[in-house]
Amino acid sequence: MPQFAANLSMMYQEYPFLQRFAAAAQDGFKAVEYLFPYDFSAQELRDALDAAGLQQVLFNAPPGDWAAGERGIAALPGREAEFRQGFDLALRYAEVLGNPAIHVMAGIVDAQQDPERCRAVYQRNLAYAALHAARHGKIVLIEPINTRDMPGYFLNLQEDAQQICHEIGVENLQLQFDIYHCQIMQGDVTTRMLDGLRRQVGQIAHIQIAGVPGRHEPSLGELNYPYLFAQLDAAGYAGWVGCEYRPAAGTSAGLDWLRPYLKRD
């Protein structure tokens, strides 16, 4: 049975952020993820995790100026020093919070930028991140994101992400497979997911879910998630499945899809 982690950036917005941990635990979640931890001290977040009995599984490295529309800087030429400082900060948080993985966002690239130059910068930054993450026993994740939700994002296709991992060639650079993004960009989700789980280099190490097209509960929309979860079980996937969706109404009220899986735990 898949292990589900609540995404506290999207779920439980009925509560202040630090209260979302307890709310997720009350609903039966054993783990959480979220976009960024940096508005709080690592110890504050550690205390919230411990009080709720939860495991931290994922957060993102600093993305640049999020409020100004930046969505990562790893592929942006001229921002290399900022990227490295930000990733080092993410590692310090991960050491306290205990999450095994850090997601590195590529960023939105201006159409006038040379894509080959951006790719070279991206690869150098990822190599740096993977090297330093390995010293702490952590993995680095990259994630293709759809161009409808995030126009101009540098990494959109599963094959491109896998090729980048192959070219860098280190074991702790792996894929974050978001079923929602993949369905919008490419479809054929089952085959792409299973292919990514079988790979030695660039293997899928974390999965995220949401209904398509509305990005609500996985029970809403065009995808057959019970079938996909059964495929994960059959493939022996032992990682986490992050619930990165916007509840259509209240978070707890929309968890009917999850409760059958919690009963099997």
PDB file of N, CA and C in Angstrom, residues 5 33 57-58 101 139 141 174-178 197 203-208 237 239-243:
ATOM      1  N   ALA A   5       1.856  11.243   2.155  1.00  0.00           N
ATOM      2  CA  ALA A   5       2.311  12.393   2.928  1.00  0.00           C
ATOM      3  C   ALA A   5       1.439  13.590   2.584  1.00  0.00           C
ATOM      4  N   GLU A  33       5.038  16.883   3.683  1.00  0.00           N
ATOM      5  CA  GLU A  33       5.944  17.625   2.817  1.00  0.00           C
ATOM      6  C   GLU A  33       5.359  19.029   2.692  1.00  0.00           C
ATOM      7  N   VAL A  57       9.322  14.404   4.860  1.00  0.00           N
ATOM      8  CA  VAL A  57       9.851  13.638   3.739  1.00  0.00           C
ATOM      9  C   VAL A  57      10.422  14.507   2.617  1.00  0.00           C
ATOM     10  N   LEU A  58      10.035  15.771   2.536  1.00  0.00           N
ATOM     11  CA  LEU A  58      10.463  16.574   1.393  1.00  0.00           C
ATOM     12  C   LEU A  58      10.193  18.045   1.629  1.00  0.00           C
ATOM     13  N   ALA A 101      15.163  13.838   1.234  1.00  0.00           N
ATOM     14  CA  ALA A 101      15.250  14.410  -0.111  1.00  0.00           C
ATOM     15  C   ALA A 101      14.996  15.904  -0.099  1.00  0.00           C
ATOM     16  N   ILE A 139      19.302  12.849  -0.848  1.00  0.00           N
ATOM     17  CA  ILE A 139      19.177  12.797  -2.298  1.00  0.00           C
ATOM     18  C   ILE A 139      18.617  14.119  -2.813  1.00  0.00           C
ATOM     19  N   LEU A 141      16.280  15.849  -5.824  1.00  0.00           N
ATOM     20  CA  LEU A 141      15.214  15.519  -6.765  1.00  0.00           C
ATOM     21  C   LEU A 141      15.019  16.640  -7.774  1.00  0.00           C
ATOM     22  N   GLN A 174      17.878  12.053  -8.412  1.00  0.00           N
ATOM     23  CA  GLN A 174      16.768  11.205  -8.815  1.00  0.00           C
ATOM     24  C   GLN A 174      15.553  12.052  -9.187  1.00  0.00           C
ATOM     25  N   LEU A 175      14.472  11.374  -9.567  1.00  0.00           N
ATOM     26  CA  LEU A 175      13.300  12.059 -10.095  1.00  0.00           C
ATOM     27  C   LEU A 175      12.170  12.150  -9.080  1.00  0.00           C
ATOM     28  N   GLN A 176      11.500  13.267  -9.125  1.00  0.00           N
ATOM     29  CA  GLN A 176      10.230  13.482  -8.438  1.00  0.00           C
ATOM     30  C   GLN A 176       9.157  13.418  -9.525  1.00  0.00           C
ATOM     31  N   PHE A 177       8.346  12.375  -9.466  1.00  0.00           N
ATOM     32  CA  PHE A 177       7.366  12.120 -10.523  1.00  0.00           C
ATOM     33  C   PHE A 177       5.999  12.619 -10.060  1.00  0.00           C
ATOM     34  N   ASP A 178       5.574  13.728 -10.606  1.00  0.00           N
ATOM     35  CA  ASP A 178       4.278  14.300 -10.283  1.00  0.00           C
ATOM     36  C   ASP A 178       3.279  13.841 -11.343  1.00  0.00           C
ATOM     37  N   LEU A 197      10.459   3.974 -12.437  1.00  0.00           N
ATOM     38  CA  LEU A 197      10.738   3.174 -11.248  1.00  0.00           C
ATOM     39  C   LEU A 197      11.792   2.106 -11.515  1.00  0.00           C
ATOM     40  N   GLN A 203      16.242   7.328 -11.192  1.00  0.00           N
ATOM     41  CA  GLN A 203      15.068   6.566 -10.773  1.00  0.00           C
ATOM     42  C   GLN A 203      14.079   7.451 -10.031  1.00  0.00           C
ATOM     43  N   ILE A 204      12.799   7.149 -10.164  1.00  0.00           N
ATOM     44  CA  ILE A 204      11.775   7.866  -9.405  1.00  0.00           C
ATOM     45  C   ILE A 204      11.929   7.536  -7.929  1.00  0.00           C
ATOM     46  N   ALA A 205      12.107   8.574  -7.111  1.00  0.00           N
ATOM     47  CA  ALA A 205      12.290   8.391  -5.672  1.00  0.00           C
ATOM     48  C   ALA A 205      11.172   9.023  -4.863  1.00  0.00           C
ATOM     49  N   HIS A 206      10.319   9.832  -5.509  1.00  0.00           N
ATOM     50  CA  HIS A 206       9.203  10.454  -4.807  1.00  0.00           C
ATOM     51  C   HIS A 206       8.103  10.694  -5.825  1.00  0.00           C
ATOM     52  N   ILE A 207       6.860  10.491  -5.404  1.00  0.00           N
ATOM     53  CA  ILE A 207       5.703  10.648  -6.289  1.00  0.00           C
ATOM     54  C   ILE A 207       4.743  11.646  -5.653  1.00  0.00           C
ATOM     55  N   GLN A 208       4.112  12.463  -6.505  1.00  0.00           N
ATOM     56  CA  GLN A 208       3.088  13.390  -6.046  1.00  0.00           C
ATOM     57  C   GLN A 208       1.826  13.204  -6.882  1.00  0.00           C
ATOM     58  N   TYR A 237       7.092  -0.216  -5.133  1.00  0.00           N
ATOM     59  CA  TYR A 237       7.505   1.135  -4.749  1.00  0.00           C
ATOM     60  C   TYR A 237       7.370   1.302  -3.244  1.00  0.00           C
ATOM     61  N   GLY A 239       8.591   4.229  -1.620  1.00  0.00           N
ATOM     62  CA  GLY A 239       8.735   5.636  -1.265  1.00  0.00           C
ATOM     63  C   GLY A 239       7.408   6.250  -0.850  1.00  0.00           C
ATOM     64  N   TRP A 240       7.428   7.574  -0.734  1.00  0.00           N
ATOM     65  CA  TRP A 240       6.250   8.309  -0.305  1.00  0.00           C
ATOM     66  C   TRP A 240       5.476   8.853  -1.498  1.00  0.00           C
ATOM     67  N   VAL A 241       4.185   9.028  -1.303  1.00  0.00           N
ATOM     68  CA  VAL A 241       3.296   9.658  -2.275  1.00  0.00           C
ATOM     69  C   VAL A 241       2.791  10.950  -1.647  1.00  0.00           C
ATOM     70  N   GLY A 242       3.247  12.084  -2.171  1.00  0.00           N
ATOM     71  CA  GLY A 242       2.863  13.376  -1.636  1.00  0.00           C
ATOM     72  C   GLY A 242       1.536  13.840  -2.204  1.00  0.00           C
ATOM     73  N   CYS A 243       0.633  14.266  -1.321  1.00  0.00           N
ATOM     74  CA  CYS A 243      -0.696  14.720  -1.732  1.00  0.00           C
ATOM     75  C   CYS A 243      -0.630  16.220  -2.004  1.00  0.00           C
TER      76      CYS A 243
END
